[in-house]
Amino acid sequence: MEKENTTSQMPRIGEKAPAFTANSTQGKVNFPDDYKGKWVILFSHPSDFTPICTSEFMTFGKMQKEFEALNCQLLGLSIDGLASHIAWLRTIKEKIEYNGMKNIDIEFPLIEDIKMEVADKYGMVQPAASDTKAVRAVFFIDPEATIRTIIYYPLNLGRNFDEIKRILIGLQTIDKFNVALPADWHPGDSVVVPAPTSMDKAENRVDHTEKGVTSYDWFFSTKELPKEEIAKEIAL
């Protein structure tokens, strides 16, 4: 008899993030119930005691307060046991000095997932890369437990942490100000205003009669959104 295929479909942007309960280095995690009203960055790494993962955890640890200021909780995960997690994080704090970082205390939860239950729900194990290790997945999950952005990195490429923070700030800016963001946007750059929804509004865009709006064509218009204004709503 063939083995039943229990692999779950990877969740998609706009869908609710799969719920789970798991043990972690900070105690039991009940997601999403423990994080109501917060943004969550759930990320996986291939293995404890590996160099790229160590560099990433040190960077996440160094930036943890920055993410907390943005009302965001970090949640790490790998297919390793709790004892391995604890030993690795102790080693990072006590022995590793890298890129100007040392004595880094990892205070956010690192989930153990030996049975791959959470990794399976989130499509973190991709057999063509490895059937025993999670790839470097990053899920941005909003306070309503909706998945807003997904990034996947291969096993041998470390993440860009400036981009991870930029995405979080960008998503919060989109929600707070009802705008869209163009290529390479950073706080203080012009933002894209919603496209017109009627012929009259489209005509106003073409005629450049909307105050404060720069129109390149009826469907593509921008406006200024000063960094100071964003900072009133978001901890930049």
PDB file of C-alpha atoms in Angstrom, residues 25 29 31 97:
ATOM      1  CA  THR A  25      13.644  28.283  23.707  1.00  0.00           C
ATOM      2  CA  VAL A  29       4.357  29.013  21.446  1.00  0.00           C
ATOM      3  CA  PHE A  31       0.428  30.853  17.177  1.00  0.00           C
ATOM      4  CA  GLU A  97      32.331  37.478  17.671  1.00  0.00           C
TER       5      GLU A  97
END
